[in-house]
Tab-separated table of C-alpha atoms and ligand atoms in Angstrom:
chain	number	residue	atom	x	y	z
A	1	UNK	CA	-16.032	214.161	92.127
A	2	UNK	CA	-18.602	216.807	91.135
A	3	UNK	CA	-21.094	217.918	93.739
A	4	UNK	CA	-24.408	219.620	93.221
A	5	UNK	CA	-26.539	221.602	95.655
A	6	UNK	CA	-30.316	221.249	95.755
A	7	UNK	CA	-32.263	224.108	97.307
A	8	UNK	CA	-35.881	224.496	98.360
A	9	UNK	CA	-37.454	227.597	99.930
A	10	UNK	CA	-40.401	228.312	102.251
A	11	UNK	CA	-41.703	231.844	102.371
A	12	UNK	CA	-44.069	233.109	105.086
A	13	UNK	CA	-45.902	236.279	104.113
A	14	UNK	CA	-48.255	238.229	106.396
A	15	UNK	CA	-51.333	239.296	104.484
A	16	UNK	CA	-52.374	242.966	104.502
A	17	UNK	CA	-55.935	242.329	105.601
A	18	UNK	CA	-57.795	244.672	107.951
A	19	UNK	CA	-58.559	241.949	110.498
A	20	UNK	CA	-56.919	238.785	111.752
A	21	UNK	CA	-57.319	235.303	110.239
A	22	UNK	CA	-60.040	233.936	112.511
A	23	UNK	CA	-61.386	236.911	114.509
A	24	UNK	CA	-62.268	240.603	114.147
A	25	UNK	CA	-59.130	241.966	115.876
A	26	UNK	CA	-57.174	244.478	113.807
A	27	UNK	CA	-54.263	242.801	111.957
A	28	UNK	CA	-52.067	245.906	111.623
A	29	UNK	CA	-50.257	245.541	114.904
A	30	UNK	CA	-47.030	247.400	114.079
A	31	UNK	CA	-47.796	250.586	116.018
A	32	UNK	CA	-50.085	249.102	118.675
A	33	UNK	CA	-48.955	248.795	122.317
A	34	UNK	CA	-48.278	245.134	123.238
A	35	UNK	CA	-51.286	242.899	123.949
A	36	UNK	CA	-53.932	245.452	122.948
A	37	UNK	CA	-55.179	243.671	119.790
A	38	UNK	CA	-56.386	240.461	121.387
A	39	UNK	CA	-59.639	238.634	122.001
A	40	UNK	CA	-60.765	235.186	123.255
A	41	UNK	CA	-60.176	233.651	119.792
A	42	UNK	CA	-56.478	234.488	119.424
A	43	UNK	CA	-55.872	233.850	123.112
A	44	UNK	CA	-57.442	230.400	122.700
A	45	UNK	CA	-59.907	230.809	125.560
A	46	UNK	CA	-62.360	227.905	126.021
A	47	UNK	CA	-65.514	228.256	123.950
A	48	UNK	CA	-64.118	230.832	121.517
A	49	UNK	CA	-64.856	229.942	117.895
A	50	UNK	CA	-62.792	230.891	114.812
A	51	UNK	CA	-64.360	232.442	111.693
A	52	UNK	CA	-62.477	232.385	108.372
A	53	UNK	CA	-61.354	235.783	107.024
A	54	UNK	CA	-62.702	235.938	103.438
A	55	UNK	CA	-60.204	238.605	102.374
A	56	UNK	CA	-57.287	236.395	103.446
A	57	UNK	CA	-58.705	233.562	101.350
A	58	UNK	CA	-59.065	235.910	98.363
A	59	UNK	CA	-55.508	237.233	98.751
A	60	UNK	CA	-54.152	233.681	98.876
A	61	UNK	CA	-56.153	232.617	95.839
A	62	UNK	CA	-54.967	235.736	93.964
A	63	UNK	CA	-51.361	234.793	94.827
A	64	UNK	CA	-51.931	231.199	93.762
A	65	UNK	CA	-53.371	232.343	90.436
A	66	UNK	CA	-50.429	234.741	89.885
A	67	UNK	CA	-48.117	231.760	90.371
A	68	UNK	CA	-50.098	229.542	88.030
A	69	UNK	CA	-51.373	227.210	90.785
A	70	UNK	CA	-54.474	225.027	90.746
A	71	UNK	CA	-57.032	226.410	93.188
A	72	UNK	CA	-58.704	223.715	95.273
A	73	UNK	CA	-62.473	223.743	95.161
A	74	UNK	CA	-62.405	222.184	98.630
A	75	UNK	CA	-59.627	222.771	101.113
A	76	UNK	CA	-59.303	222.149	104.848
A	77	UNK	CA	-57.889	223.839	107.882
A	78	UNK	CA	-55.990	221.583	110.275
A	79	UNK	CA	-54.606	221.808	113.766
A	80	UNK	CA	-50.814	221.675	113.981
A	81	UNK	CA	-50.169	220.738	117.601
A	82	UNK	CA	-47.173	221.868	119.578
A	83	UNK	CA	-46.573	223.484	122.939
A	84	UNK	CA	-44.653	226.744	122.929
A	85	UNK	CA	-45.227	230.078	124.709
A	86	UNK	CA	-45.968	231.871	121.397
A	87	UNK	CA	-49.013	229.650	120.867
A	88	UNK	CA	-51.674	230.090	123.551
A	89	UNK	CA	-54.060	227.471	122.069
A	90	UNK	CA	-51.366	224.780	122.016
A	91	UNK	CA	-51.971	224.412	118.297
A	92	UNK	CA	-51.737	226.566	115.201
A	93	UNK	CA	-54.570	226.516	112.672
A	94	UNK	CA	-52.878	225.759	109.356
A	95	UNK	CA	-53.492	223.695	106.223
A	96	UNK	CA	-51.894	220.289	105.922
A	97	UNK	CA	-52.869	217.906	103.129
A	98	UNK	CA	-55.572	219.981	101.435
A	99	UNK	CA	-53.998	223.414	100.809
A	100	UNK	CA	-55.787	226.220	98.933
A	101	UNK	CA	-53.332	226.299	96.019
A	102	UNK	CA	-50.936	223.739	94.540
A	103	UNK	CA	-48.684	223.122	91.575
A	104	UNK	CA	-47.524	226.526	90.323
A	105	UNK	CA	-44.228	227.976	89.188
A	106	UNK	CA	-42.149	231.136	88.992
A	107	UNK	CA	-39.703	231.990	86.218
A	108	UNK	CA	-36.347	233.429	87.280
A	109	UNK	CA	-33.489	234.836	85.264
A	110	UNK	CA	-29.895	234.330	86.380
A	111	UNK	CA	-27.067	235.664	84.229
A	112	UNK	CA	-29.269	235.810	81.168
A	113	UNK	CA	-30.525	232.217	81.558
A	114	UNK	CA	-34.211	231.736	82.377
A	115	UNK	CA	-35.408	228.885	84.578
A	116	UNK	CA	-38.785	227.856	85.873
A	117	UNK	CA	-38.920	227.052	89.606
A	118	UNK	CA	-41.905	224.877	90.508
A	119	UNK	CA	-44.079	225.835	93.465
A	120	UNK	CA	-45.480	222.956	95.460
A	121	UNK	CA	-48.191	224.765	97.393
A	122	UNK	CA	-49.532	228.006	98.776
A	123	UNK	CA	-51.538	227.693	101.961
A	124	UNK	CA	-53.045	229.819	104.663
A	125	UNK	CA	-52.437	229.741	108.414
A	126	UNK	CA	-52.293	232.037	111.415
A	127	UNK	CA	-49.211	233.789	112.762
A	128	UNK	CA	-48.016	233.107	116.304
A	129	UNK	CA	-47.405	235.586	119.141
A	130	UNK	CA	-44.130	237.461	119.202
A	131	UNK	CA	-41.539	236.578	121.820
A	132	UNK	CA	-38.894	239.078	122.850
A	133	UNK	CA	-36.016	237.703	124.870
A	134	UNK	CA	-34.905	240.214	127.466
A	135	UNK	CA	-32.412	239.823	130.261
A	136	UNK	CA	-33.581	237.060	132.573
A	137	UNK	CA	-37.056	236.839	131.052
A	138	UNK	CA	-39.037	236.507	127.851
A	139	UNK	CA	-41.792	238.953	126.915
A	140	UNK	CA	-44.755	237.822	124.899
A	141	UNK	CA	-46.979	240.035	122.682
A	142	UNK	CA	-50.176	238.410	121.452
A	143	UNK	CA	-50.976	241.196	118.962
A	144	UNK	CA	-49.311	239.148	116.220
A	145	UNK	CA	-51.126	235.931	117.190
A	146	UNK	CA	-53.773	235.169	114.583
A	147	UNK	CA	-52.507	237.545	111.874
A	148	UNK	CA	-53.124	235.870	108.448
A	149	UNK	CA	-49.978	234.174	107.225
A	150	UNK	CA	-49.563	232.735	103.741
A	151	UNK	CA	-46.925	230.066	103.234
A	152	UNK	CA	-45.429	229.518	99.794
A	153	UNK	CA	-43.401	226.330	99.391
A	154	UNK	CA	-41.145	225.755	96.386
A	155	UNK	CA	-40.042	222.420	94.982
A	156	UNK	CA	-36.298	221.755	95.469
A	157	UNK	CA	-35.607	223.114	91.986
A	158	UNK	CA	-32.800	225.554	92.672
A	159	UNK	CA	-29.122	224.691	92.515
A	160	UNK	CA	-27.202	227.895	93.229
A	161	UNK	CA	-27.484	230.703	95.789
A	162	UNK	CA	-28.063	233.121	92.876
A	163	UNK	CA	-31.121	231.157	91.730
A	164	UNK	CA	-32.476	231.186	95.277
A	165	UNK	CA	-31.896	234.937	95.432
A	166	UNK	CA	-33.668	235.494	92.092
A	167	UNK	CA	-36.583	233.343	93.313
A	168	UNK	CA	-37.126	235.182	96.617
A	169	UNK	CA	-36.737	238.662	95.094
A	170	UNK	CA	-39.066	237.722	92.222
A	171	UNK	CA	-41.632	236.348	94.651
A	172	UNK	CA	-41.502	239.473	96.831
A	173	UNK	CA	-41.985	241.626	93.776
A	174	UNK	CA	-45.130	239.657	92.810
A	175	UNK	CA	-46.583	239.816	96.341
A	176	UNK	CA	-46.117	243.598	96.341
A	177	UNK	CA	-47.653	243.925	92.860
A	178	UNK	CA	-50.689	242.033	94.118
A	179	UNK	CA	-50.851	244.255	97.195
A	180	UNK	CA	-51.181	241.209	99.473
A	181	UNK	CA	-47.939	241.697	101.442
A	182	UNK	CA	-45.715	244.660	102.367
A	183	UNK	CA	-42.472	242.808	101.610
A	184	UNK	CA	-40.995	244.341	104.757
A	185	UNK	CA	-38.443	241.796	105.992
A	186	UNK	CA	-37.101	243.930	108.812
A	187	UNK	CA	-40.539	244.005	110.438
A	188	UNK	CA	-40.973	240.265	109.834
A	189	UNK	CA	-43.844	240.682	107.372
A	190	UNK	CA	-41.931	238.444	104.979
A	191	UNK	CA	-39.853	235.563	106.415
A	192	UNK	CA	-37.651	233.094	104.606
A	193	UNK	CA	-36.435	229.582	105.323
A	194	UNK	CA	-34.245	227.617	102.964
A	195	UNK	CA	-33.240	223.978	102.864
A	196	UNK	CA	-30.156	222.765	101.067
A	197	UNK	CA	-28.471	219.450	100.451
A	198	UNK	CA	-25.219	218.783	98.642
A	199	UNK	CA	-24.529	215.438	96.956
A	200	UNK	CA	-22.540	213.873	94.171
A	201	UNK	CA	-24.461	214.280	90.931
A	202	UNK	CA	-27.326	211.810	90.686
A	203	UNK	CA	-27.257	211.040	94.401
A	204	UNK	CA	-29.489	212.190	97.254
A	205	UNK	CA	-27.963	214.462	99.894
A	206	UNK	CA	-29.020	215.210	103.480
A	207	UNK	CA	-31.340	218.178	103.831
A	208	UNK	CA	-30.228	220.951	106.168
A	209	UNK	CA	-32.718	223.722	106.998
A	210	UNK	CA	-31.634	227.308	107.627
A	211	UNK	CA	-34.123	229.453	109.544
A	212	UNK	CA	-34.381	233.120	110.580
A	213	UNK	CA	-33.114	234.687	107.374
A	214	UNK	CA	-34.009	238.371	107.640
A	215	UNK	CA	-32.766	239.659	104.324
A	216	UNK	CA	-32.153	238.579	100.740
A	217	UNK	CA	-28.456	239.010	101.370
A	218	UNK	CA	-28.744	236.503	104.228
A	219	UNK	CA	-30.277	233.997	101.793
A	220	UNK	CA	-27.381	234.419	99.415
A	221	UNK	CA	-24.597	234.382	102.028
A	222	UNK	CA	-26.013	231.553	104.184
A	223	UNK	CA	-26.432	229.307	101.143
A	224	UNK	CA	-22.891	230.046	99.939
A	225	UNK	CA	-21.618	229.218	103.400
A	226	UNK	CA	-23.698	226.071	103.864
A	227	UNK	CA	-22.953	224.666	100.394
A	228	UNK	CA	-19.214	225.009	100.928
A	229	UNK	CA	-19.506	223.521	104.449
A	230	UNK	CA	-21.363	220.461	103.202
A	231	UNK	CA	-19.053	220.079	100.198
A	232	UNK	CA	-15.988	220.091	102.465
A	233	UNK	CA	-17.542	217.437	104.729
A	234	UNK	CA	-18.308	215.173	101.765
A	235	UNK	CA	-14.863	215.648	100.257
A	236	UNK	CA	-13.354	214.589	103.596
A	237	UNK	CA	-15.483	211.410	103.472
A	238	UNK	CA	-17.736	212.538	106.342
A	239	UNK	CA	-21.507	212.652	106.389
A	240	UNK	CA	-23.776	215.652	106.690
A	241	UNK	CA	-26.088	215.551	109.705
A	242	UNK	CA	-29.782	216.337	109.294
A	243	UNK	CA	-30.131	219.482	111.374
A	244	UNK	CA	-31.867	222.826	111.568
A	245	UNK	CA	-29.495	225.766	111.395
A	246	UNK	CA	-29.704	229.406	112.306
A	247	UNK	CA	-27.793	232.168	110.516
A	248	UNK	CA	-25.411	234.441	112.389
A	249	UNK	CA	-25.693	237.720	110.501
A	250	UNK	CA	-22.620	239.223	112.099
A	251	UNK	CA	-20.143	236.346	111.842
A	252	UNK	CA	-21.740	235.104	108.595
A	253	UNK	CA	-21.850	231.454	109.647
A	254	UNK	CA	-24.634	228.919	110.098
A	255	UNK	CA	-24.992	227.340	113.553
A	256	UNK	CA	-26.884	224.279	114.696
A	257	UNK	CA	-30.258	224.916	116.375
A	258	UNK	CA	-31.653	221.421	116.727
A	259	UNK	CA	-31.055	217.991	115.323
A	260	UNK	CA	-33.567	215.674	113.683
A	261	UNK	CA	-34.045	213.653	116.890
A	262	UNK	CA	-35.786	216.644	118.460
A	263	UNK	CA	-38.096	217.141	115.492
A	264	UNK	CA	-41.741	217.695	116.343
A	265	UNK	CA	-44.574	215.338	115.698
A	266	UNK	CA	-47.351	217.817	115.005
A	267	UNK	CA	-50.243	215.310	115.126
A	268	UNK	CA	-52.195	217.175	112.444
A	269	UNK	CA	-55.942	216.673	112.339
A	270	UNK	CA	-58.785	218.618	110.716
A	271	UNK	CA	-59.857	221.705	112.693
A	272	UNK	CA	-63.225	220.638	114.143
A	273	UNK	CA	-64.425	224.229	114.618
A	274	UNK	CA	-64.216	225.101	110.917
A	275	UNK	CA	-66.103	223.597	107.989
A	276	UNK	CA	-64.230	222.637	104.818
A	277	UNK	CA	-63.571	225.738	102.701
A	278	UNK	CA	-65.497	225.436	99.409
A	279	UNK	CA	-64.778	227.844	96.554
A	280	UNK	CA	-67.117	228.352	93.613
A	281	UNK	CA	-65.223	228.191	90.304
A	282	UNK	CA	-67.084	231.348	89.189
A	283	UNK	CA	-65.760	233.194	92.245
A	284	UNK	CA	-62.203	232.041	91.494
A	285	UNK	CA	-62.594	233.394	87.957
A	286	UNK	CA	-63.707	236.735	89.390
A	287	UNK	CA	-60.517	236.841	91.446
A	288	UNK	CA	-58.481	235.904	88.356
A	289	UNK	CA	-59.952	238.912	86.520
A	290	UNK	CA	-58.354	241.112	89.207
A	291	UNK	CA	-54.806	239.928	88.385
A	292	UNK	CA	-52.632	242.874	87.326
A	293	UNK	CA	-49.931	242.630	84.683
A	294	UNK	CA	-47.113	240.933	86.626
A	295	UNK	CA	-43.451	242.002	86.641
A	296	UNK	CA	-42.233	239.261	84.264
A	297	UNK	CA	-44.878	240.027	81.627
A	298	UNK	CA	-44.354	243.737	82.061
A	299	UNK	CA	-40.579	243.450	81.585
A	300	UNK	CA	-41.165	241.389	78.448
A	301	UNK	CA	-43.494	244.096	77.104
A	302	UNK	CA	-40.988	246.877	77.921
A	303	UNK	CA	-38.307	245.032	75.932
A	304	UNK	CA	-40.708	244.701	73.004
A	305	UNK	CA	-42.510	248.033	73.123
A	306	UNK	CA	-39.724	250.404	74.173
A	307	UNK	CA	-36.679	248.426	73.020
A	308	UNK	CA	-35.227	248.374	76.563
A	309	UNK	CA	-32.445	246.037	77.669
A	310	UNK	CA	-33.344	243.123	79.973
A	311	UNK	CA	-31.522	244.892	82.760
A	312	UNK	CA	-33.423	248.188	82.403
A	313	UNK	CA	-36.719	246.355	82.027
A	314	UNK	CA	-36.057	244.369	85.216
A	315	UNK	CA	-35.091	247.480	87.222
A	316	UNK	CA	-38.223	249.350	86.117
A	317	UNK	CA	-40.654	246.513	86.735
A	318	UNK	CA	-39.402	245.224	90.108
A	319	UNK	CA	-41.701	247.662	91.914
A	320	UNK	CA	-45.133	248.578	90.591
A	321	UNK	CA	-44.949	252.337	91.430
A	322	UNK	CA	-41.675	252.641	89.498
A	323	UNK	CA	-43.247	250.930	86.483
A	324	UNK	CA	-46.262	253.217	86.722
A	325	UNK	CA	-44.019	256.303	86.868
A	326	UNK	CA	-42.025	255.128	83.865
A	327	UNK	CA	-45.129	254.381	81.811
A	328	UNK	CA	-46.645	257.769	82.597
A	329	UNK	CA	-43.419	259.450	81.436
A	330	UNK	CA	-42.944	257.170	78.428
A	331	UNK	CA	-46.436	258.106	77.204
A	332	UNK	CA	-45.225	261.734	76.862
A	333	UNK	CA	-42.053	261.043	74.878
A	334	UNK	CA	-41.370	262.383	71.378
A	335	UNK	CA	-39.640	265.532	70.078
A	336	UNK	CA	-36.195	264.115	70.728
A	337	UNK	CA	-37.050	262.454	74.043
A	338	UNK	CA	-37.191	258.674	73.846
A	339	UNK	CA	-37.938	255.925	76.359
A	340	UNK	CA	-34.246	255.114	76.798
A	341	UNK	CA	-33.526	258.698	77.865
A	342	UNK	CA	-36.426	258.538	80.331
A	343	UNK	CA	-35.071	255.266	81.781
A	344	UNK	CA	-31.598	256.701	82.204
A	345	UNK	CA	-32.823	259.760	84.085
A	346	UNK	CA	-35.179	257.759	86.291
A	347	UNK	CA	-32.647	255.106	87.261
A	348	UNK	CA	-29.704	257.439	87.810
A	349	UNK	CA	-30.667	260.995	88.794
A	350	UNK	CA	-34.209	260.534	90.100
A	351	UNK	CA	-33.375	257.357	92.043
A	352	UNK	CA	-30.412	259.146	93.615
A	353	UNK	CA	-32.576	262.085	94.739
A	354	UNK	CA	-35.243	259.717	96.102
A	355	UNK	CA	-32.669	257.676	97.992
A	356	UNK	CA	-31.105	260.755	99.568
A	357	UNK	CA	-34.527	262.086	100.576
A	358	UNK	CA	-35.633	258.583	101.685
A	359	UNK	CA	-38.875	258.936	99.725
A	360	UNK	CA	-40.675	256.362	97.589
A	361	UNK	CA	-41.212	257.248	93.921
A	362	UNK	CA	-44.942	257.698	94.429
A	363	UNK	CA	-44.085	260.694	96.629
A	364	UNK	CA	-41.651	262.198	94.118
A	365	UNK	CA	-42.066	265.998	93.885
A	366	UNK	CA	-40.989	265.659	90.235
A	367	UNK	CA	-43.957	264.316	88.286
A	368	UNK	CA	-43.495	262.169	85.158
A	369	UNK	CA	-44.706	265.142	83.089
A	370	UNK	CA	-42.212	267.461	84.813
A	371	UNK	CA	-39.375	265.047	84.117
A	372	UNK	CA	-40.244	264.790	80.416
A	373	UNK	CA	-40.551	268.585	80.182
A	374	UNK	CA	-37.007	268.848	81.525
A	375	UNK	CA	-35.709	266.156	79.148
A	376	UNK	CA	-37.306	267.977	76.222
A	377	UNK	CA	-35.348	271.138	77.138
A	378	UNK	CA	-32.177	269.040	77.034
A	379	UNK	CA	-33.113	267.278	73.796
A	380	UNK	CA	-33.824	270.566	72.057
A	381	UNK	CA	-30.591	272.159	73.221
A	382	UNK	CA	-32.083	274.652	75.666
A	383	UNK	CA	-30.244	272.998	78.548
A	384	UNK	CA	-27.052	270.954	78.733
A	385	UNK	CA	-27.243	267.582	80.442
A	386	UNK	CA	-25.193	268.857	83.371
A	387	UNK	CA	-27.396	271.930	83.865
A	388	UNK	CA	-30.346	269.536	83.550
A	389	UNK	CA	-29.130	267.664	86.630
A	390	UNK	CA	-29.012	270.920	88.611
A	391	UNK	CA	-32.508	271.832	87.457
A	392	UNK	CA	-33.840	268.377	88.360
A	393	UNK	CA	-32.395	268.652	91.860
A	394	UNK	CA	-34.159	271.999	92.302
A	395	UNK	CA	-37.408	270.673	90.832
A	396	UNK	CA	-37.182	267.888	93.417
A	397	UNK	CA	-36.697	270.384	96.207
A	398	UNK	CA	-39.240	273.029	95.208
A	399	UNK	CA	-41.672	271.308	92.829
A	400	UNK	CA	-41.316	274.253	90.405
A	401	UNK	CA	-41.359	273.734	86.604
A	402	UNK	CA	-37.976	273.298	84.862
A	403	UNK	CA	-38.239	276.318	82.489
A	404	UNK	CA	-38.813	278.641	85.452
A	405	UNK	CA	-35.807	277.247	87.356
A	406	UNK	CA	-33.489	277.326	84.328
A	407	UNK	CA	-34.466	280.957	83.625
A	408	UNK	CA	-34.046	282.093	87.220
A	409	UNK	CA	-30.657	280.358	87.503
A	410	UNK	CA	-29.386	281.561	84.133
A	411	UNK	CA	-28.808	277.934	83.123
A	412	UNK	CA	-30.283	278.003	79.654
A	413	UNK	CA	-27.746	276.790	77.158
A	414	UNK	CA	-25.613	279.200	75.132
A	415	UNK	CA	-26.287	278.392	71.466
A	416	UNK	CA	-25.525	281.923	70.266
A	417	UNK	CA	-22.633	281.551	67.766
A	418	UNK	CA	-21.024	284.952	68.181
A	419	UNK	CA	-21.252	284.805	71.966
A	420	UNK	CA	-19.654	281.359	72.016
A	421	UNK	CA	-17.045	282.382	69.441
A	422	UNK	CA	-15.759	285.047	71.829
A	423	UNK	CA	-15.433	282.465	74.597
A	424	UNK	CA	-13.546	280.080	72.264
A	425	UNK	CA	-11.040	282.789	71.277
A	426	UNK	CA	-10.533	283.668	74.917
A	427	UNK	CA	-9.878	280.009	75.860
A	428	UNK	CA	-7.365	279.595	73.038
A	429	UNK	CA	-5.554	282.792	74.072
A	430	UNK	CA	-5.344	281.596	77.670
A	431	UNK	CA	-3.987	278.145	76.686
A	432	UNK	CA	-1.105	278.711	74.238
A	433	UNK	CA	0.621	275.427	75.136
A	434	UNK	CA	-2.503	273.388	74.416
A	435	UNK	CA	-2.935	275.193	71.115
A	436	UNK	CA	0.711	274.519	70.204
A	437	UNK	CA	0.318	270.835	71.139
A	438	UNK	CA	-2.816	270.569	69.014
A	439	UNK	CA	-1.168	272.198	66.027
A	440	UNK	CA	1.798	269.806	66.489
A	441	UNK	CA	-0.602	266.917	65.951
A	442	UNK	CA	-1.824	266.036	69.468
A	443	UNK	CA	-5.473	266.184	68.499
A	444	UNK	CA	-6.661	264.522	71.674
A	445	UNK	CA	-6.063	267.850	73.433
A	446	UNK	CA	-9.289	269.073	71.816
A	447	UNK	CA	-11.253	267.409	74.653
A	448	UNK	CA	-9.351	269.524	77.155
A	449	UNK	CA	-10.142	272.691	75.210
A	450	UNK	CA	-13.841	271.793	75.028
A	451	UNK	CA	-13.712	271.289	78.766
A	452	UNK	CA	-12.249	274.758	79.181
A	453	UNK	CA	-15.070	276.270	77.097
A	454	UNK	CA	-17.635	274.429	79.223
A	455	UNK	CA	-15.922	275.689	82.344
A	456	UNK	CA	-15.802	279.278	81.141
A	457	UNK	CA	-19.543	279.126	80.498
A	458	UNK	CA	-20.289	277.218	83.698
A	459	UNK	CA	-21.501	274.229	81.671
A	460	UNK	CA	-23.912	276.281	79.592
A	461	UNK	CA	-22.198	276.088	76.194
A	462	UNK	CA	-23.857	273.920	73.582
A	463	UNK	CA	-21.148	271.203	73.464
A	464	UNK	CA	-21.600	270.357	69.780
A	465	UNK	CA	-21.373	274.016	68.806
A	466	UNK	CA	-18.383	274.549	71.094
A	467	UNK	CA	-16.518	271.727	69.376
A	468	UNK	CA	-17.394	273.023	65.938
A	469	UNK	CA	-16.246	276.584	66.766
A	470	UNK	CA	-13.026	275.319	68.396
A	471	UNK	CA	-12.145	273.310	65.273
A	472	UNK	CA	-12.821	276.352	63.117
A	473	UNK	CA	-10.711	278.655	65.313
A	474	UNK	CA	-7.845	276.122	65.495
A	475	UNK	CA	-7.890	275.667	61.717
A	476	UNK	CA	-7.672	279.454	61.349
A	477	UNK	CA	-4.656	279.550	63.690
A	478	UNK	CA	-3.000	276.697	61.770
A	479	UNK	CA	-3.441	278.619	58.512
A	480	UNK	CA	-2.110	281.744	60.181
A	481	UNK	CA	1.013	280.070	61.656
A	482	UNK	CA	2.084	278.253	58.455
B	501	ZN	ZN1	-58.877	238.417	118.034
């Protein structure tokens, strides 16, 4: 029997607006002392009236357009009723059957195969207060209550954990490109819930939800775990119960949180304190004009324009500042420096320096122009690649130009024939056994001898010239010995 998994995903993304969804309280609560960003609206005091945040609507419409959704000319806010300490009003203002955006999609690539994942809807709601469970009590912070929250719901179009992973990472990348969400999962600015059912092909399985996934890795691992758990149950002839699961990050297992019998009846009804939200088509078109080039389109263009591999194009376009850095550098290429060389130095050396310094690329002390200047010194033979790495590290530390550093450090490459010839003779004299082996036909030993020349010059010898001079000197010795 062949089984197939069917996966759907709900993403909650806090919008980066200045104020909250329905009041003028500041939305950026991260550094604020608990319960300092509150007012009668988010506390649900009698008589307080909500007002819709226009920026939140615009951010949601922008996201919907980026995902190819239809934007509703008329949408509604509804009350989702439930009683819980994180919800002072006793209901959350959300959107139920008339969401802002519907019917989009996102293309993902898994192992070279591209697939389009449909998106059912994108709607707007308010975040709840934050509960912190301490010993013997629970603390509640209302600063988060009322922060604009966008919910993006996929169709159940994914079938493997890898597809789910590609979908959530792709979505995060788009939200960050649009500047509507920070993508910070540790701080809860982006939250993920998946649902997964396993069934024999062509049959309908039982949907299990997994909540509280705090990282992309958790999405991948929890789905792997849950798919194999459900498959084992079905193979043993048992049935899968419809439950909501949590994910234990440490033990890497799902655990049951509540069963279907305890499911809420939210008694949705239209929010009587808010009018229907009407959007002028001309306004929607104005928002559409703001759409930036998105990561997928950008990667496609990099493949076409710079001849990059799919992998390189994906790495460079995942984050907008990295793409901007690359494009600024790529615009300065020429004279032996090509886009591929720029990519290699950004993704290996520069990324390593940024990681170690824990700095984002937009704060890189090495500018795109500085990087290309360094690469040009390497391309024209003034610096070896290994000296180039040393110079880059110092540029990163001091912000000084590469020529100045190379000069001060005595790192400029030795391309002086007679000077290098002397080093080659010295290396051959110091390694008689290697020379004998080479002359006896073990030509692979040449690499060792080149290495010795590089060592004697502390990496500054022009490698091509070193090889040429070594071959000449060895040929002379062969002629001499025979
Ligand atoms: Zn408020």
